[in-house]
PDB file of C-alpha atoms in Angstrom:
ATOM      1  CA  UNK A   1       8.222 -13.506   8.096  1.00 68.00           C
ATOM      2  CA  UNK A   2       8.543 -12.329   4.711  1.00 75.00           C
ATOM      3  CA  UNK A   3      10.032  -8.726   3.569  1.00 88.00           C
ATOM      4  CA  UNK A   4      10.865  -6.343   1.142  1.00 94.00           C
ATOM      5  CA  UNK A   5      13.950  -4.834   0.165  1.00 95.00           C
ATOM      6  CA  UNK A   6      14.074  -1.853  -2.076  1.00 95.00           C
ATOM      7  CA  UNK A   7      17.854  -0.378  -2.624  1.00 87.00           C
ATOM      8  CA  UNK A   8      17.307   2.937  -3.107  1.00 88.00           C
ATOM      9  CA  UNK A   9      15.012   5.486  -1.665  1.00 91.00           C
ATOM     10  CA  UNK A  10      15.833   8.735  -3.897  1.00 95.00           C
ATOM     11  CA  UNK A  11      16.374   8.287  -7.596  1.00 96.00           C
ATOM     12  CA  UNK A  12      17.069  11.265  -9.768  1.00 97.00           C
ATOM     13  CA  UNK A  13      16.603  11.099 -13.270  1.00 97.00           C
ATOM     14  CA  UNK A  14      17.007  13.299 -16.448  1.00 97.00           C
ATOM     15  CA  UNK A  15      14.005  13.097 -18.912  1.00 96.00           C
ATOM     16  CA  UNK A  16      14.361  10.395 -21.044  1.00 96.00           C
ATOM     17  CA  UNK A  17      16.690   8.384 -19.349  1.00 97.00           C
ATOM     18  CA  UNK A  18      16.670   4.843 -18.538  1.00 97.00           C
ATOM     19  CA  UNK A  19      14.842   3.642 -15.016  1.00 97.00           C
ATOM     20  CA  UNK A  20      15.362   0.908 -13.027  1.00 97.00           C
ATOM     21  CA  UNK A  21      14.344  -0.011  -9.310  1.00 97.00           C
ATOM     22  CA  UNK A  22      15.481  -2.589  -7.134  1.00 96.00           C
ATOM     23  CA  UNK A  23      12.986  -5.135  -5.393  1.00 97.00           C
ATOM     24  CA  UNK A  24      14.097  -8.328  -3.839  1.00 96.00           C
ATOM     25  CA  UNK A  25      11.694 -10.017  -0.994  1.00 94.00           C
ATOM     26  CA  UNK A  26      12.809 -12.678   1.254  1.00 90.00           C
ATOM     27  CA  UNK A  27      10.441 -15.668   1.034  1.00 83.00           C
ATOM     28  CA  UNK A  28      11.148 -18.923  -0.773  1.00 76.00           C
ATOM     29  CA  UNK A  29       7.695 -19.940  -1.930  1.00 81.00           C
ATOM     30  CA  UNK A  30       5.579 -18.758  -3.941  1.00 84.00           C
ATOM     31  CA  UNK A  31       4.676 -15.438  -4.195  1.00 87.00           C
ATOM     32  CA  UNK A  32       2.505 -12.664  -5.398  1.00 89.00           C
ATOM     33  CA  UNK A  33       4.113  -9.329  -6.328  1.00 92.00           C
ATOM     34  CA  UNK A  34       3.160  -6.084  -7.116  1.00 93.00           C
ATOM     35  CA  UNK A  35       4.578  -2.241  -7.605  1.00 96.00           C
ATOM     36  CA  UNK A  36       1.940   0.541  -6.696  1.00 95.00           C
ATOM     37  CA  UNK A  37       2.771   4.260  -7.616  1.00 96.00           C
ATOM     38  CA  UNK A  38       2.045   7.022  -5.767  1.00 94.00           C
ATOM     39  CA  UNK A  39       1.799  10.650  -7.613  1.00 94.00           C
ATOM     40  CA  UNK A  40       1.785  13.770  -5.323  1.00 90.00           C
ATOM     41  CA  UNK A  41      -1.349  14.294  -3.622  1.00 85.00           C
ATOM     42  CA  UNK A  42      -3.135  11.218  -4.981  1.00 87.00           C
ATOM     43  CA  UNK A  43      -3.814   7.993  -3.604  1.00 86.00           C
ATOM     44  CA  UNK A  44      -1.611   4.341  -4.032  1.00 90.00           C
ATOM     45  CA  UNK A  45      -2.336   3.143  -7.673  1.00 91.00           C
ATOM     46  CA  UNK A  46      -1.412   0.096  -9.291  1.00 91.00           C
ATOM     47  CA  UNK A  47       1.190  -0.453 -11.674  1.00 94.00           C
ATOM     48  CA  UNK A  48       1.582  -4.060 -12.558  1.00 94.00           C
ATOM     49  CA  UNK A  49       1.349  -7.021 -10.738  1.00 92.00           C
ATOM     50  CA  UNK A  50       2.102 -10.982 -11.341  1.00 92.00           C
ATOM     51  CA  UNK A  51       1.301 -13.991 -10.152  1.00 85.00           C
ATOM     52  CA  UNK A  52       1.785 -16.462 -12.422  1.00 86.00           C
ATOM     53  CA  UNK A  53       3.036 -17.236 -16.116  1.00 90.00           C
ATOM     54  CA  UNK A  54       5.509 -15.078 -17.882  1.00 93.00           C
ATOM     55  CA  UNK A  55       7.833 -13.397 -15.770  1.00 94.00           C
ATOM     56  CA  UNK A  56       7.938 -10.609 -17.572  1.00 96.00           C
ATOM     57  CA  UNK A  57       4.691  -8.501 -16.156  1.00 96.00           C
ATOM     58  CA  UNK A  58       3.880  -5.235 -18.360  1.00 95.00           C
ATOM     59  CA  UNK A  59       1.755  -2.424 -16.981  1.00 93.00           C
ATOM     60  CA  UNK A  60       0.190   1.068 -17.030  1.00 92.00           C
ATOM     61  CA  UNK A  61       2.078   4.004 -18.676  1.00 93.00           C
ATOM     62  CA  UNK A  62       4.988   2.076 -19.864  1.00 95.00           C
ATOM     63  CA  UNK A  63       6.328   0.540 -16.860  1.00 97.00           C
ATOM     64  CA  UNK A  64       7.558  -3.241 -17.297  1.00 97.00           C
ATOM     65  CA  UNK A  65       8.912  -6.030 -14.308  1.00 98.00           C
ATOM     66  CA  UNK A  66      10.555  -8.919 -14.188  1.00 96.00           C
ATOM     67  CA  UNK A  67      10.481 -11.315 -11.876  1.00 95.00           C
ATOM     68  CA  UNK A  68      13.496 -13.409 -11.469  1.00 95.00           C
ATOM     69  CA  UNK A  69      12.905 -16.346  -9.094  1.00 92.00           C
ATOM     70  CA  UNK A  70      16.291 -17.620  -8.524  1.00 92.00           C
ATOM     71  CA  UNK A  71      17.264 -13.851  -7.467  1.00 94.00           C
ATOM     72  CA  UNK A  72      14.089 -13.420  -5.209  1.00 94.00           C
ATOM     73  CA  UNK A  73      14.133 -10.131  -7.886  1.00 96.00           C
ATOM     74  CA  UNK A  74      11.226  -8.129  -8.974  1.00 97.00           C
ATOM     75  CA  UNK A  75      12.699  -4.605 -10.514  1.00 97.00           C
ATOM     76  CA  UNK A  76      10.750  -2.304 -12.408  1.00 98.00           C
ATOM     77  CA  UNK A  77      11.958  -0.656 -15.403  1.00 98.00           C
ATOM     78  CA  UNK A  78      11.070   2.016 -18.139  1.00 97.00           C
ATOM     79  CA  UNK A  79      13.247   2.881 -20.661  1.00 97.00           C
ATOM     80  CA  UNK A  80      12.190   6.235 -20.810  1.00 97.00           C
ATOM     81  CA  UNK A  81      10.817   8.727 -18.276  1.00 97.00           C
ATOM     82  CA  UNK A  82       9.196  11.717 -18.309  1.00 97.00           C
ATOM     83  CA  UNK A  83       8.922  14.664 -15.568  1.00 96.00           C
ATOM     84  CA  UNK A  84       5.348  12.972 -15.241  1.00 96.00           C
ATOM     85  CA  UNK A  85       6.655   9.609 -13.757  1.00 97.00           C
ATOM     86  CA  UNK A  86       7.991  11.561 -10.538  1.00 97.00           C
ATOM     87  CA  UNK A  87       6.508   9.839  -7.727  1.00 97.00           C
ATOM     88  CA  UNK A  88       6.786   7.382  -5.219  1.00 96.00           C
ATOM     89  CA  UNK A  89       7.201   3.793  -5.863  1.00 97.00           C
ATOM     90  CA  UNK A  90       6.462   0.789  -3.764  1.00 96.00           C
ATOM     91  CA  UNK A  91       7.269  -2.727  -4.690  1.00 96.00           C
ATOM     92  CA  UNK A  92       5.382  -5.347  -2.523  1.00 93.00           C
ATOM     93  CA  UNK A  93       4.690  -9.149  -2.397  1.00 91.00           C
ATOM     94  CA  UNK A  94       1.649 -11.264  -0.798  1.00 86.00           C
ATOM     95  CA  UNK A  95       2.256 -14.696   0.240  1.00 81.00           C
ATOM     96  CA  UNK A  96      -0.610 -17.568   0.836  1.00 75.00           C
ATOM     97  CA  UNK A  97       1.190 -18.794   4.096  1.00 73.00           C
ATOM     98  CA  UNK A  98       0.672 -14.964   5.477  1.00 73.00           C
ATOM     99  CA  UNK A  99      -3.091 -15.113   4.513  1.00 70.00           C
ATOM    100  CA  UNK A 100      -1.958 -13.146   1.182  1.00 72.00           C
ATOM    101  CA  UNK A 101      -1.779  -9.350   2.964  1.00 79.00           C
ATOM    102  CA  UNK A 102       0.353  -7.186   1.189  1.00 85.00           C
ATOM    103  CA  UNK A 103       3.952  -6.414   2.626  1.00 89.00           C
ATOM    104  CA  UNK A 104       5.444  -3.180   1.517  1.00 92.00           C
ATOM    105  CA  UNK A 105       8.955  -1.919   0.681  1.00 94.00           C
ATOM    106  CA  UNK A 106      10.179   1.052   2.306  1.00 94.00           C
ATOM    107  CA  UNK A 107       9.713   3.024  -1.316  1.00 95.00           C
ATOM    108  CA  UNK A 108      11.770   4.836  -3.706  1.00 96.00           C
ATOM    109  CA  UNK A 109      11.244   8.270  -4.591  1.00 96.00           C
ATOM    110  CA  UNK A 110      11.830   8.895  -7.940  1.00 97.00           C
ATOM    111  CA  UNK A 111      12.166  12.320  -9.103  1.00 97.00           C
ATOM    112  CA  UNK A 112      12.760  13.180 -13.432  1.00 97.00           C
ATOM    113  CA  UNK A 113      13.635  16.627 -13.990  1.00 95.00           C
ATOM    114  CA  UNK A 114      12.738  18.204 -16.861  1.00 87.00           C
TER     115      UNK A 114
ATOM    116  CA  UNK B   1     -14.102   2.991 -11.120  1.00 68.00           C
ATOM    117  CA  UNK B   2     -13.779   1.560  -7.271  1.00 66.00           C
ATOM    118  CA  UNK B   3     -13.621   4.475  -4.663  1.00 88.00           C
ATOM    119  CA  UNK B   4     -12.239   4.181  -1.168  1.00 93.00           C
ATOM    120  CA  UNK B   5     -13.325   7.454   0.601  1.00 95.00           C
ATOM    121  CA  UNK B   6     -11.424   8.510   3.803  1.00 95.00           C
ATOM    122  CA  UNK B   7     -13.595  11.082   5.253  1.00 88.00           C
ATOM    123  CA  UNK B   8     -10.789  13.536   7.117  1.00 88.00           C
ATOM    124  CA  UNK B   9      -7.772  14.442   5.121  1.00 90.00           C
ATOM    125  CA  UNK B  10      -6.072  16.599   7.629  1.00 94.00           C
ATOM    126  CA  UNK B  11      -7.219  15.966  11.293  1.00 95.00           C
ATOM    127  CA  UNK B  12      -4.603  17.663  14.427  1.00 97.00           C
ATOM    128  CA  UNK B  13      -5.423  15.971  17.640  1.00 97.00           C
ATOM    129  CA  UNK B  14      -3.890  16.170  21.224  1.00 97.00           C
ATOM    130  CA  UNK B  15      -2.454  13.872  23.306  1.00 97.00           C
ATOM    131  CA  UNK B  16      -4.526  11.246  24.873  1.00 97.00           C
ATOM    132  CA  UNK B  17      -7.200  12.278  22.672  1.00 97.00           C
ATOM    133  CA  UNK B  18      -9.339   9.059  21.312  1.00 97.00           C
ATOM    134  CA  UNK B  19      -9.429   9.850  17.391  1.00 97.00           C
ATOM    135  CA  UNK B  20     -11.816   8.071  14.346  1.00 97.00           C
ATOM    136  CA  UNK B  21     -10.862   7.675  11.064  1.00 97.00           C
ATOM    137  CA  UNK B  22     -13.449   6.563   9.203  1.00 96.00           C
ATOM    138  CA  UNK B  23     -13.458   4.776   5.493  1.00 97.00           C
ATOM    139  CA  UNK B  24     -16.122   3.441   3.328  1.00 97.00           C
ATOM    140  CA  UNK B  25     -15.767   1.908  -0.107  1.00 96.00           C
ATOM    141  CA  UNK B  26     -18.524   1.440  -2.690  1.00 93.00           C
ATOM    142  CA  UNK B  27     -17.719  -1.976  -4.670  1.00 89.00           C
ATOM    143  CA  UNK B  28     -19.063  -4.409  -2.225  1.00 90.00           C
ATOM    144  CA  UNK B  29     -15.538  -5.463  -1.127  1.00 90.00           C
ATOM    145  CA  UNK B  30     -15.026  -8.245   1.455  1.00 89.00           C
ATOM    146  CA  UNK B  31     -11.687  -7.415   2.881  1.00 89.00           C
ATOM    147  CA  UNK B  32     -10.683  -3.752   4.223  1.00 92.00           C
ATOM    148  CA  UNK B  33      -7.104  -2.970   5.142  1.00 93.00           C
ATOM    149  CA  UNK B  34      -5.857   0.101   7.625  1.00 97.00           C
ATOM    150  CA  UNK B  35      -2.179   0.686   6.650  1.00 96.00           C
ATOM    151  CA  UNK B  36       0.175   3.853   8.091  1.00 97.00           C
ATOM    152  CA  UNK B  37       2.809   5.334   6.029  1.00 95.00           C
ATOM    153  CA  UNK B  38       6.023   6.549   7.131  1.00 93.00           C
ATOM    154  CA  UNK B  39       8.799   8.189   5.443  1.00 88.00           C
ATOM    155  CA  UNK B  40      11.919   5.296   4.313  1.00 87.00           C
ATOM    156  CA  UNK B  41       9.130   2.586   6.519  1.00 90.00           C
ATOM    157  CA  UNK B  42       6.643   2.019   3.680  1.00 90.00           C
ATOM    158  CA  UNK B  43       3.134   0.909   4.429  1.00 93.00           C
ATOM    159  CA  UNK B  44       2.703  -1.122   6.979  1.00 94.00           C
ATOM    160  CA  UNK B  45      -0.226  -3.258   7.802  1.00 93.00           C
ATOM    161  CA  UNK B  46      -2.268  -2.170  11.378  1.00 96.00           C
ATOM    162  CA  UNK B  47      -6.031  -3.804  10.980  1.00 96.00           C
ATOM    163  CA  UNK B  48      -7.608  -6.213   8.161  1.00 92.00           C
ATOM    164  CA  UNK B  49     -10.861  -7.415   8.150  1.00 92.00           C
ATOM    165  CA  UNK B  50     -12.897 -10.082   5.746  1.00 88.00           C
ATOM    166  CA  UNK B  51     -15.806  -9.673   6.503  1.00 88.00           C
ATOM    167  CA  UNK B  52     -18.116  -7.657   8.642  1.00 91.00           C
ATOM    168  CA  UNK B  53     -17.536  -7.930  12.588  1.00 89.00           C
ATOM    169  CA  UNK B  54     -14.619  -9.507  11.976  1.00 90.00           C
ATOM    170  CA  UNK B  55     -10.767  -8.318  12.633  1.00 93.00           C
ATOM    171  CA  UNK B  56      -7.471  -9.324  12.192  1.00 92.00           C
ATOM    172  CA  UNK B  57      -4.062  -8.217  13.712  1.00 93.00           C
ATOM    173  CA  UNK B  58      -1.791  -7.078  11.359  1.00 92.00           C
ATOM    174  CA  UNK B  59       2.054  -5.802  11.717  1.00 90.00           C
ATOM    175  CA  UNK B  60       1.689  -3.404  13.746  1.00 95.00           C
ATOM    176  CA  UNK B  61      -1.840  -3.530  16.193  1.00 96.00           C
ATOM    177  CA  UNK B  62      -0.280  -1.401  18.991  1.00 96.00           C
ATOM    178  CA  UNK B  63      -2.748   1.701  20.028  1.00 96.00           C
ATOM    179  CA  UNK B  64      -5.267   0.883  17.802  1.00 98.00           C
ATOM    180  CA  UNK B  65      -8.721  -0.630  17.607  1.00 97.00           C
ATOM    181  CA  UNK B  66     -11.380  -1.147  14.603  1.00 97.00           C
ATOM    182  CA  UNK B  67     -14.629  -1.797  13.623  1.00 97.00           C
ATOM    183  CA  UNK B  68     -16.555  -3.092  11.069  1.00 96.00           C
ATOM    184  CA  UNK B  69     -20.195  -3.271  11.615  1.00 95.00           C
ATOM    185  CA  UNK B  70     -21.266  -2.691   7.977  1.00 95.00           C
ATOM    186  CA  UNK B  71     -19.403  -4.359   4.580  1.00 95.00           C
ATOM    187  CA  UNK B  72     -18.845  -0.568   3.324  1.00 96.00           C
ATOM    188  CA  UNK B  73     -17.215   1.216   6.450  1.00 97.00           C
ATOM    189  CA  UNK B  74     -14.418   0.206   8.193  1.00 97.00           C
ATOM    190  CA  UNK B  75     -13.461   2.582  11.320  1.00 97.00           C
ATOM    191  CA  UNK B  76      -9.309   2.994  12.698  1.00 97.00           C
ATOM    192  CA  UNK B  77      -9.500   4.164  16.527  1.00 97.00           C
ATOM    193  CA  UNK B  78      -6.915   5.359  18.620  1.00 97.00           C
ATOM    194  CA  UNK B  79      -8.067   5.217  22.067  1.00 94.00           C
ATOM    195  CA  UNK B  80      -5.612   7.296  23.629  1.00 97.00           C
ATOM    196  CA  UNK B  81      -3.562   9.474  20.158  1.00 97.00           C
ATOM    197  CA  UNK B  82       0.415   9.855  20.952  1.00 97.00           C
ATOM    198  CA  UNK B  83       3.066  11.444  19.492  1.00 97.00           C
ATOM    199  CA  UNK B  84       4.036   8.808  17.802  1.00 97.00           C
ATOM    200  CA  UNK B  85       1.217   8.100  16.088  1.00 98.00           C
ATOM    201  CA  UNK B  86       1.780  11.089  13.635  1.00 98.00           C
ATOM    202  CA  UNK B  87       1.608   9.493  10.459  1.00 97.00           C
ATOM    203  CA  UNK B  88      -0.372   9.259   7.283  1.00 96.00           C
ATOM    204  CA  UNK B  89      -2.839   6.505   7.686  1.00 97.00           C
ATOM    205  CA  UNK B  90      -4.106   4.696   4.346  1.00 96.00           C
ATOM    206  CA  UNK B  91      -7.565   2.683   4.091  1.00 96.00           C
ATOM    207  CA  UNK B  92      -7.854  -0.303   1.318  1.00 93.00           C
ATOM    208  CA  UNK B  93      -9.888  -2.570   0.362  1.00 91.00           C
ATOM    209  CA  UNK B  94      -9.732  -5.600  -1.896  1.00 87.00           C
ATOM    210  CA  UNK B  95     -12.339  -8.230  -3.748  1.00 83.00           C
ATOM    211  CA  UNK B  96     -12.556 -11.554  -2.625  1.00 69.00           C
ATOM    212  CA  UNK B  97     -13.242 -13.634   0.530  1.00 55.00           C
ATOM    213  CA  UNK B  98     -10.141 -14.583   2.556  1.00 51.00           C
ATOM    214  CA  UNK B  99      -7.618 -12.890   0.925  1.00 53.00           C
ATOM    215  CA  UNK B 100      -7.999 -14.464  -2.907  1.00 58.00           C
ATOM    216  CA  UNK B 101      -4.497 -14.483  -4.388  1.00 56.00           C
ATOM    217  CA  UNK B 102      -3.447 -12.095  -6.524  1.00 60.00           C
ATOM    218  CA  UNK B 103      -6.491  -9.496  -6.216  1.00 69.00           C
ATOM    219  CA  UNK B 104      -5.609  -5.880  -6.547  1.00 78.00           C
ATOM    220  CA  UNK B 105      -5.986  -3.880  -3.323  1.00 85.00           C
ATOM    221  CA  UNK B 106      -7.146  -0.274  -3.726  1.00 89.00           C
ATOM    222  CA  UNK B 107      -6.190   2.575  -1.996  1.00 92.00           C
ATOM    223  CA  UNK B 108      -8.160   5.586  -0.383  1.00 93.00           C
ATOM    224  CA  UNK B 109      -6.292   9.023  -0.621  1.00 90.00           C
ATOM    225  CA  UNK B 110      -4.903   9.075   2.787  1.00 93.00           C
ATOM    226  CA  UNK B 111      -5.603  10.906   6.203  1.00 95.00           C
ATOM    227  CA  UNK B 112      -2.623  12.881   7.618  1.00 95.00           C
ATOM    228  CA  UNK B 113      -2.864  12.867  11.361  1.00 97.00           C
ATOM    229  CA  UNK B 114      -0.910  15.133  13.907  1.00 97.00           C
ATOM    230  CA  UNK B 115      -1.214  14.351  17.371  1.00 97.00           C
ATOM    231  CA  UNK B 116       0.485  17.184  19.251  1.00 97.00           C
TER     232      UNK B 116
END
């Protein structure tokens, strides 16, 4: 069965600092990946997601991933956050051979102080 | 904009209670997701469903039930509510017919259950 690994599950940042969060899934085909953000109070949103073509997947509000196949990697980075970007973050991958549902990471929450 | 409605936000139930938590969406999706959320377990998948009447397993099935007997409304019951089943419980849904690859799921706000 396929999973999700994310390394850290509290990240505190200064504004303006430099972001990165871990995402590695354990499946050797191929693969559909995502990272959703959720604000306080509001509902899952998308980010970015990729599923084919250049690895490197640009979304909403900054945010940027890579995915690195040989490293079974998808981290998310920013290279500059703002006391807005406090949330929580889930990365999460879809799979043909499991019907392509959605399996989540455990989340990291990511707080920037101001 | 696509809107996934959850119609309780905050319900507190007892024990052994049987509980609804209803969701409708308004974009004529074919697939509709129940997920729970837990603090350091993620979301994990309870109930899909592609299509009306049907329903799929997911992760985690145990204590629950659903229904789908229109495309817009897909129901999470817990027959008998426990403890354990305190969570936040997330409704989805997504375009496509059997899970098209690479379609964006969306997300309703959430309904925070208590079972006490």
């Amino acid at each position: 069965a396929q999973s999700v690994s994310q390394h850290n599950h509290h990240v505190i940042l200064s504004e303006a600092a430099s972001l990165e969060l871990g995402c590695n899934y354990s499946y050797g085909g191929t693969v559909n990946l995502f990272w959703y953000v959720q604000y306080p109070g509001q509902h899952l949103q998308l980010l970015l997601k990729y599923f084919s073509g250049d690895p490197l997947v640009k979304g909403i509000k900054g945010f940027e991933a890579e995915f690195i196949k040989s490293k079974f990697s998808f981290n998310l980075r920013k290279p500059s956050v703002q006391w807005s970007d406090t949330a929580e973050y889930f990365c999460a991958v879809s799979t043909m051979e499991y019907g392509n549902k959605l399996v989540f990471g455990a989340g990291t929450i990511l707080r920037v102080k101001s | 904009d696509v809107k996934v409605t959850q119609s309780s936000r905050y319900l507190v139930k007892r024990t052994g209670e049987k509980v609804f938590l209803e969701c409708v969406q308004d974009m004529d999706h074919e697939n509709m997701f129940w997920y729970r959320q837990d603090p350091g377990l993620g979301l994990r998948l309870i109930y899909f469903s592609y299509d009306v009447k049907m329903k799929e397993k997911g992760d985690i099935p145990e204590g629950y039930s659903v229904s789908r007997e229109k495309k817009e409304r897909f129901s999470l019951i817990l027959e008998s509510a426990s403890t354990n089943q305190t969570s936040m419980y997330l409704c989805a849904s997504s375009p496509g017919g059997v899970m098209v690859s690479g379609n964006t799921i969306y997300f309703g706000e959430g309904s925070w259950l208590t079972v006490v």
